[in-house]
């Protein structure tokens, strides 16, 4: 029972500001989780300006995962559902 209370207290501490973590992003900036179709890695909370070109987004992704921008196919998703394909 004590272990359960301790774990719950830790969870509460770690997730305390989850509801407002994106409230402090500058206007026009989004935080995105990136996944890779061939790598078992996730790049969590990369920041992008809404006015960036797709080319500059691909360059930033290249710096994180090493996949050449000419071979990237970007798919915008929300909760697993495809919203749009980006060239």
mmCIF file of N, CA and C in Angstrom:
data_model
loop_
_atom_site.group_PDB
_atom_site.id
_atom_site.type_symbol
_atom_site.label_atom_id
_atom_site.label_comp_id
_atom_site.label_asym_id
_atom_site.label_seq_id
_atom_site.Cartn_x
_atom_site.Cartn_y
_atom_site.Cartn_z
ATOM 1 N N UNK A 1 0.827 -1.194 0.000
ATOM 2 C CA UNK A 1 0.000 0.000 0.000
ATOM 3 C C UNK A 1 0.872 1.258 0.000
ATOM 4 N N UNK A 2 1.951 1.259 0.816
ATOM 5 C CA UNK A 2 2.836 2.422 0.843
ATOM 6 C C UNK A 2 3.517 2.610 -0.512
ATOM 7 N N UNK A 3 3.938 1.493 -1.127
ATOM 8 C CA UNK A 3 4.582 1.559 -2.436
ATOM 9 C C UNK A 3 3.626 2.172 -3.454
ATOM 10 N N UNK A 4 2.373 1.769 -3.429
ATOM 11 C CA UNK A 4 1.372 2.297 -4.337
ATOM 12 C C UNK A 4 1.204 3.801 -4.123
ATOM 13 N N UNK A 5 1.148 4.240 -2.870
ATOM 14 C CA UNK A 5 1.021 5.677 -2.563
ATOM 15 C C UNK A 5 2.247 6.432 -3.052
ATOM 16 N N UNK A 6 3.435 5.850 -2.865
ATOM 17 C CA UNK A 6 4.665 6.499 -3.314
ATOM 18 C C UNK A 6 4.694 6.628 -4.837
ATOM 19 N N UNK A 7 4.281 5.583 -5.534
ATOM 20 C CA UNK A 7 4.243 5.644 -6.994
ATOM 21 C C UNK A 7 3.216 6.665 -7.483
ATOM 22 N N UNK A 8 2.088 6.713 -6.838
ATOM 23 C CA UNK A 8 1.071 7.704 -7.210
ATOM 24 C C UNK A 8 1.581 9.124 -6.957
ATOM 25 N N UNK A 9 2.280 9.321 -5.847
ATOM 26 C CA UNK A 9 2.839 10.638 -5.541
ATOM 27 C C UNK A 9 3.879 11.027 -6.587
ATOM 28 N N UNK A 10 4.709 10.076 -7.002
ATOM 29 C CA UNK A 10 5.704 10.342 -8.037
ATOM 30 C C UNK A 10 5.029 10.681 -9.359
ATOM 31 N N UNK A 11 4.018 9.912 -9.735
ATOM 32 C CA UNK A 11 3.283 10.183 -10.971
ATOM 33 C C UNK A 11 2.652 11.570 -10.931
ATOM 34 N N UNK A 12 2.045 11.927 -9.813
ATOM 35 C CA UNK A 12 1.426 13.246 -9.671
ATOM 36 C C UNK A 12 2.464 14.355 -9.819
ATOM 37 N N UNK A 13 3.653 14.144 -9.255
ATOM 38 C CA UNK A 13 4.716 15.141 -9.342
ATOM 39 C C UNK A 13 5.195 15.298 -10.785
ATOM 40 N N UNK A 14 5.437 14.174 -11.451
ATOM 41 C CA UNK A 14 5.973 14.203 -12.810
ATOM 42 C C UNK A 14 4.968 14.800 -13.800
ATOM 43 N N UNK A 15 3.699 14.529 -13.618
ATOM 44 C CA UNK A 15 2.686 14.990 -14.573
ATOM 45 C C UNK A 15 1.951 16.256 -14.116
ATOM 46 N N UNK A 16 2.426 16.892 -13.077
ATOM 47 C CA UNK A 16 1.714 18.035 -12.480
ATOM 48 C C UNK A 16 1.424 19.155 -13.469
ATOM 49 N N UNK A 17 2.359 19.458 -14.355
ATOM 50 C CA UNK A 17 2.130 20.587 -15.266
ATOM 51 C C UNK A 17 1.842 20.154 -16.697
ATOM 52 N N UNK A 18 1.462 18.905 -16.887
ATOM 53 C CA UNK A 18 1.176 18.414 -18.239
ATOM 54 C C UNK A 18 0.096 19.220 -18.948
ATOM 55 N N UNK A 19 -0.907 19.634 -18.245
ATOM 56 C CA UNK A 19 -2.024 20.349 -18.873
ATOM 57 C C UNK A 19 -1.609 21.705 -19.414
ATOM 58 N N UNK A 20 -0.543 22.287 -18.867
ATOM 59 C CA UNK A 20 -0.138 23.626 -19.305
ATOM 60 C C UNK A 20 1.244 23.658 -19.945
ATOM 61 N N UNK A 21 1.817 22.505 -20.267
ATOM 62 C CA UNK A 21 3.193 22.482 -20.777
ATOM 63 C C UNK A 21 3.343 23.192 -22.117
ATOM 64 N N UNK A 22 2.295 23.273 -22.914
ATOM 65 C CA UNK A 22 2.398 23.944 -24.202
ATOM 66 C C UNK A 22 1.930 25.397 -24.145
ATOM 67 N N UNK A 23 1.451 25.823 -23.017
ATOM 68 C CA UNK A 23 0.951 27.188 -22.879
ATOM 69 C C UNK A 23 2.052 28.231 -22.990
ATOM 70 N N UNK A 24 3.294 27.827 -22.777
ATOM 71 C CA UNK A 24 4.399 28.782 -22.767
ATOM 72 C C UNK A 24 5.165 28.820 -24.086
ATOM 73 N N UNK A 25 4.666 28.122 -25.098
ATOM 74 C CA UNK A 25 5.292 28.202 -26.416
ATOM 75 C C UNK A 25 5.041 29.586 -27.000
ATOM 76 N N UNK A 26 6.031 30.132 -27.691
ATOM 77 C CA UNK A 26 5.803 31.429 -28.340
ATOM 78 C C UNK A 26 4.689 31.319 -29.376
ATOM 79 N N UNK A 27 4.034 32.422 -29.649
ATOM 80 C CA UNK A 27 2.965 32.445 -30.650
ATOM 81 C C UNK A 27 3.544 32.017 -31.999
ATOM 82 N N UNK A 28 2.853 31.131 -32.695
ATOM 83 C CA UNK A 28 3.289 30.679 -34.005
ATOM 84 C C UNK A 28 4.261 29.517 -33.976
ATOM 85 N N UNK A 29 4.494 28.941 -32.790
ATOM 86 C CA UNK A 29 5.400 27.794 -32.651
ATOM 87 C C UNK A 29 4.590 26.592 -32.193
ATOM 88 N N UNK A 30 4.876 25.438 -32.789
ATOM 89 C CA UNK A 30 4.219 24.199 -32.396
ATOM 90 C C UNK A 30 5.266 23.208 -31.911
ATOM 91 N N UNK A 31 4.845 22.313 -31.062
ATOM 92 C CA UNK A 31 5.691 21.243 -30.555
ATOM 93 C C UNK A 31 5.167 19.940 -31.137
ATOM 94 N N UNK A 32 6.064 19.171 -31.781
ATOM 95 C CA UNK A 32 5.645 18.000 -32.535
ATOM 96 C C UNK A 32 6.463 16.781 -32.113
ATOM 97 N N UNK A 33 5.810 15.636 -32.042
ATOM 98 C CA UNK A 33 6.507 14.370 -31.848
ATOM 99 C C UNK A 33 6.696 13.747 -33.224
ATOM 100 N N UNK A 34 7.946 13.416 -33.545
ATOM 101 C CA UNK A 34 8.293 12.857 -34.845
ATOM 102 C C UNK A 34 8.612 11.375 -34.675
ATOM 103 N N UNK A 35 8.088 10.548 -35.563
ATOM 104 C CA UNK A 35 8.471 9.131 -35.587
ATOM 105 C C UNK A 35 9.064 8.844 -36.963
ATOM 106 N N UNK A 36 9.770 7.726 -37.059
ATOM 107 C CA UNK A 36 10.450 7.349 -38.299
ATOM 108 C C UNK A 36 9.952 5.972 -38.718
ATOM 109 N N UNK A 37 9.651 5.809 -39.986
ATOM 110 C CA UNK A 37 9.068 4.542 -40.449
ATOM 111 C C UNK A 37 10.036 3.367 -40.356
ATOM 112 N N UNK A 38 11.344 3.622 -40.405
ATOM 113 C CA UNK A 38 12.320 2.532 -40.387
ATOM 114 C C UNK A 38 13.137 2.454 -39.103
ATOM 115 N N UNK A 39 13.010 3.409 -38.244
ATOM 116 C CA UNK A 39 13.767 3.426 -36.993
ATOM 117 C C UNK A 39 12.804 3.327 -35.824
ATOM 118 N N UNK A 40 13.228 2.639 -34.785
ATOM 119 C CA UNK A 40 12.394 2.547 -33.583
ATOM 120 C C UNK A 40 12.761 3.681 -32.642
ATOM 121 N N UNK A 41 12.564 4.887 -33.123
ATOM 122 C CA UNK A 41 12.878 6.054 -32.311
ATOM 123 C C UNK A 41 11.788 7.093 -32.482
ATOM 124 N N UNK A 42 11.654 7.898 -31.465
ATOM 125 C CA UNK A 42 10.714 9.009 -31.512
ATOM 126 C C UNK A 42 11.482 10.252 -31.097
ATOM 127 N N UNK A 43 11.304 11.311 -31.844
ATOM 128 C CA UNK A 43 11.884 12.595 -31.492
ATOM 129 C C UNK A 43 10.752 13.402 -30.878
ATOM 130 N N UNK A 44 10.793 13.529 -29.593
ATOM 131 C CA UNK A 44 9.676 14.109 -28.858
ATOM 132 C C UNK A 44 9.859 15.617 -28.691
ATOM 133 N N UNK A 45 8.787 16.327 -28.975
ATOM 134 C CA UNK A 45 8.679 17.760 -28.759
ATOM 135 C C UNK A 45 9.714 18.578 -29.518
ATOM 136 N N UNK A 46 9.887 18.288 -30.806
ATOM 137 C CA UNK A 46 10.669 19.178 -31.654
ATOM 138 C C UNK A 46 9.814 20.411 -31.909
ATOM 139 N N UNK A 47 10.428 21.574 -31.862
ATOM 140 C CA UNK A 47 9.693 22.834 -32.040
ATOM 141 C C UNK A 47 9.837 23.311 -33.480
ATOM 142 N N UNK A 48 8.725 23.738 -34.063
ATOM 143 C CA UNK A 48 8.710 24.264 -35.424
ATOM 144 C C UNK A 48 7.892 25.549 -35.458
ATOM 145 N N UNK A 49 8.379 26.511 -36.230
ATOM 146 C CA UNK A 49 7.636 27.732 -36.488
ATOM 147 C C UNK A 49 6.597 27.415 -37.560
ATOM 148 N N UNK A 50 5.400 27.894 -37.392
ATOM 149 C CA UNK A 50 4.328 27.619 -38.353
ATOM 150 C C UNK A 50 4.613 28.185 -39.746
ATOM 151 N N UNK A 51 5.570 29.102 -39.837
ATOM 152 C CA UNK A 51 5.887 29.714 -41.125
ATOM 153 C C UNK A 51 7.086 29.048 -41.810
ATOM 154 N N UNK A 52 7.646 28.003 -41.204
ATOM 155 C CA UNK A 52 8.755 27.295 -41.834
ATOM 156 C C UNK A 52 8.284 26.583 -43.092
ATOM 157 N N UNK A 53 9.181 26.500 -44.061
ATOM 158 C CA UNK A 53 8.866 25.742 -45.271
ATOM 159 C C UNK A 53 9.005 24.251 -44.961
ATOM 160 N N UNK A 54 8.393 23.423 -45.789
ATOM 161 C CA UNK A 54 8.526 21.978 -45.638
ATOM 162 C C UNK A 54 10.005 21.592 -45.766
ATOM 163 N N UNK A 55 10.723 22.274 -46.663
ATOM 164 C CA UNK A 55 12.152 22.007 -46.831
ATOM 165 C C UNK A 55 12.949 22.238 -45.558
ATOM 166 N N UNK A 56 12.665 23.324 -44.845
ATOM 167 C CA UNK A 56 13.399 23.589 -43.602
ATOM 168 C C UNK A 56 12.992 22.624 -42.491
ATOM 169 N N UNK A 57 11.737 22.174 -42.513
ATOM 170 C CA UNK A 57 11.293 21.157 -41.551
ATOM 171 C C UNK A 57 12.050 19.856 -41.804
ATOM 172 N N UNK A 58 12.162 19.472 -43.082
ATOM 173 C CA UNK A 58 12.880 18.251 -43.432
ATOM 174 C C UNK A 58 14.355 18.351 -43.049
ATOM 175 N N UNK A 59 14.961 19.513 -43.203
ATOM 176 C CA UNK A 59 16.366 19.704 -42.808
ATOM 177 C C UNK A 59 16.533 19.505 -41.302
ATOM 178 N N UNK A 60 15.598 20.029 -40.536
ATOM 179 C CA UNK A 60 15.676 19.864 -39.082
ATOM 180 C C UNK A 60 15.517 18.391 -38.699
ATOM 181 N N UNK A 61 14.595 17.712 -39.351
ATOM 182 C CA UNK A 61 14.406 16.290 -39.082
ATOM 183 C C UNK A 61 15.672 15.517 -39.465
ATOM 184 N N UNK A 62 16.297 15.886 -40.579
ATOM 185 C CA UNK A 62 17.535 15.250 -41.025
ATOM 186 C C UNK A 62 18.609 15.330 -39.940
ATOM 187 N N UNK A 63 18.713 16.465 -39.292
ATOM 188 C CA UNK A 63 19.717 16.648 -38.232
ATOM 189 C C UNK A 63 19.460 15.743 -37.034
ATOM 190 N N UNK A 64 18.225 15.334 -36.845
ATOM 191 C CA UNK A 64 17.878 14.476 -35.707
ATOM 192 C C UNK A 64 17.944 12.992 -36.024
ATOM 193 N N UNK A 65 17.643 12.614 -37.285
ATOM 194 C CA UNK A 65 17.573 11.173 -37.576
ATOM 195 C C UNK A 65 18.502 10.710 -38.690
ATOM 196 N N UNK A 66 19.036 11.623 -39.475
ATOM 197 C CA UNK A 66 19.981 11.250 -40.521
ATOM 198 C C UNK A 66 19.375 10.861 -41.854
ATOM 199 N N UNK A 67 18.066 10.899 -41.972
ATOM 200 C CA UNK A 67 17.428 10.569 -43.252
ATOM 201 C C UNK A 67 17.443 11.797 -44.160
ATOM 202 N N UNK A 68 18.004 11.621 -45.350
ATOM 203 C CA UNK A 68 18.114 12.718 -46.296
ATOM 204 C C UNK A 68 16.730 13.289 -46.609
ATOM 205 N N UNK A 69 16.609 14.611 -46.661
ATOM 206 C CA UNK A 69 15.308 15.225 -46.948
ATOM 207 C C UNK A 69 14.664 14.740 -48.244
ATOM 208 N N UNK A 70 15.466 14.402 -49.238
ATOM 209 C CA UNK A 70 14.883 13.942 -50.510
ATOM 210 C C UNK A 70 14.208 12.572 -50.380
ATOM 211 N N UNK A 71 14.500 11.859 -49.293
ATOM 212 C CA UNK A 71 13.884 10.542 -49.067
ATOM 213 C C UNK A 71 12.781 10.581 -48.003
ATOM 214 N N UNK A 72 12.526 11.758 -47.458
ATOM 215 C CA UNK A 72 11.506 11.874 -46.411
ATOM 216 C C UNK A 72 10.126 12.075 -47.035
ATOM 217 N N UNK A 73 9.151 11.410 -46.457
ATOM 218 C CA UNK A 73 7.743 11.629 -46.790
ATOM 219 C C UNK A 73 7.065 11.987 -45.479
ATOM 220 N N UNK A 74 6.623 13.205 -45.367
ATOM 221 C CA UNK A 74 6.032 13.668 -44.119
ATOM 222 C C UNK A 74 4.525 13.455 -44.128
ATOM 223 N N UNK A 75 4.029 12.907 -43.036
ATOM 224 C CA UNK A 75 2.600 12.675 -42.871
ATOM 225 C C UNK A 75 2.195 13.329 -41.553
ATOM 226 N N UNK A 76 1.303 14.277 -41.618
ATOM 227 C CA UNK A 76 0.800 14.946 -40.426
ATOM 228 C C UNK A 76 -0.335 14.125 -39.848
ATOM 229 N N UNK A 77 -0.182 13.723 -38.580
ATOM 230 C CA UNK A 77 -1.194 12.897 -37.923
ATOM 231 C C UNK A 77 -1.594 13.516 -36.595
ATOM 232 N N UNK A 78 -2.774 13.157 -36.156
ATOM 233 C CA UNK A 78 -3.258 13.530 -34.828
ATOM 234 C C UNK A 78 -3.958 12.314 -34.255
ATOM 235 N N UNK A 79 -3.493 11.866 -33.111
ATOM 236 C CA UNK A 79 -4.045 10.658 -32.465
ATOM 237 C C UNK A 79 -4.100 9.457 -33.406
ATOM 238 N N UNK A 80 -3.063 9.313 -34.260
ATOM 239 C CA UNK A 80 -2.982 8.168 -35.152
ATOM 240 C C UNK A 80 -3.724 8.312 -36.460
ATOM 241 N N UNK A 81 -4.539 9.349 -36.587
ATOM 242 C CA UNK A 81 -5.289 9.564 -37.833
ATOM 243 C C UNK A 81 -4.550 10.542 -38.734
ATOM 244 N N UNK A 82 -4.432 10.198 -40.009
ATOM 245 C CA UNK A 82 -3.763 11.067 -40.966
ATOM 246 C C UNK A 82 -4.602 12.301 -41.226
ATOM 247 N N UNK A 83 -3.931 13.444 -41.129
ATOM 248 C CA UNK A 83 -4.587 14.724 -41.416
ATOM 249 C C UNK A 83 -4.219 15.213 -42.829
ATOM 250 N N UNK A 84 -2.900 15.059 -43.154
ATOM 251 C CA UNK A 84 -2.445 15.558 -44.441
ATOM 252 C C UNK A 84 -1.093 14.931 -44.777
ATOM 253 N N UNK A 85 -0.796 14.846 -46.078
ATOM 254 C CA UNK A 85 0.513 14.430 -46.563
ATOM 255 C C UNK A 85 1.244 15.699 -46.986
ATOM 256 N N UNK A 86 2.494 15.827 -46.545
ATOM 257 C CA UNK A 86 3.272 17.029 -46.845
ATOM 258 C C UNK A 86 4.418 16.660 -47.765
ATOM 259 N N UNK A 87 4.628 17.400 -48.855
ATOM 260 C CA UNK A 87 5.689 17.065 -49.814
ATOM 261 C C UNK A 87 7.018 17.638 -49.397
#
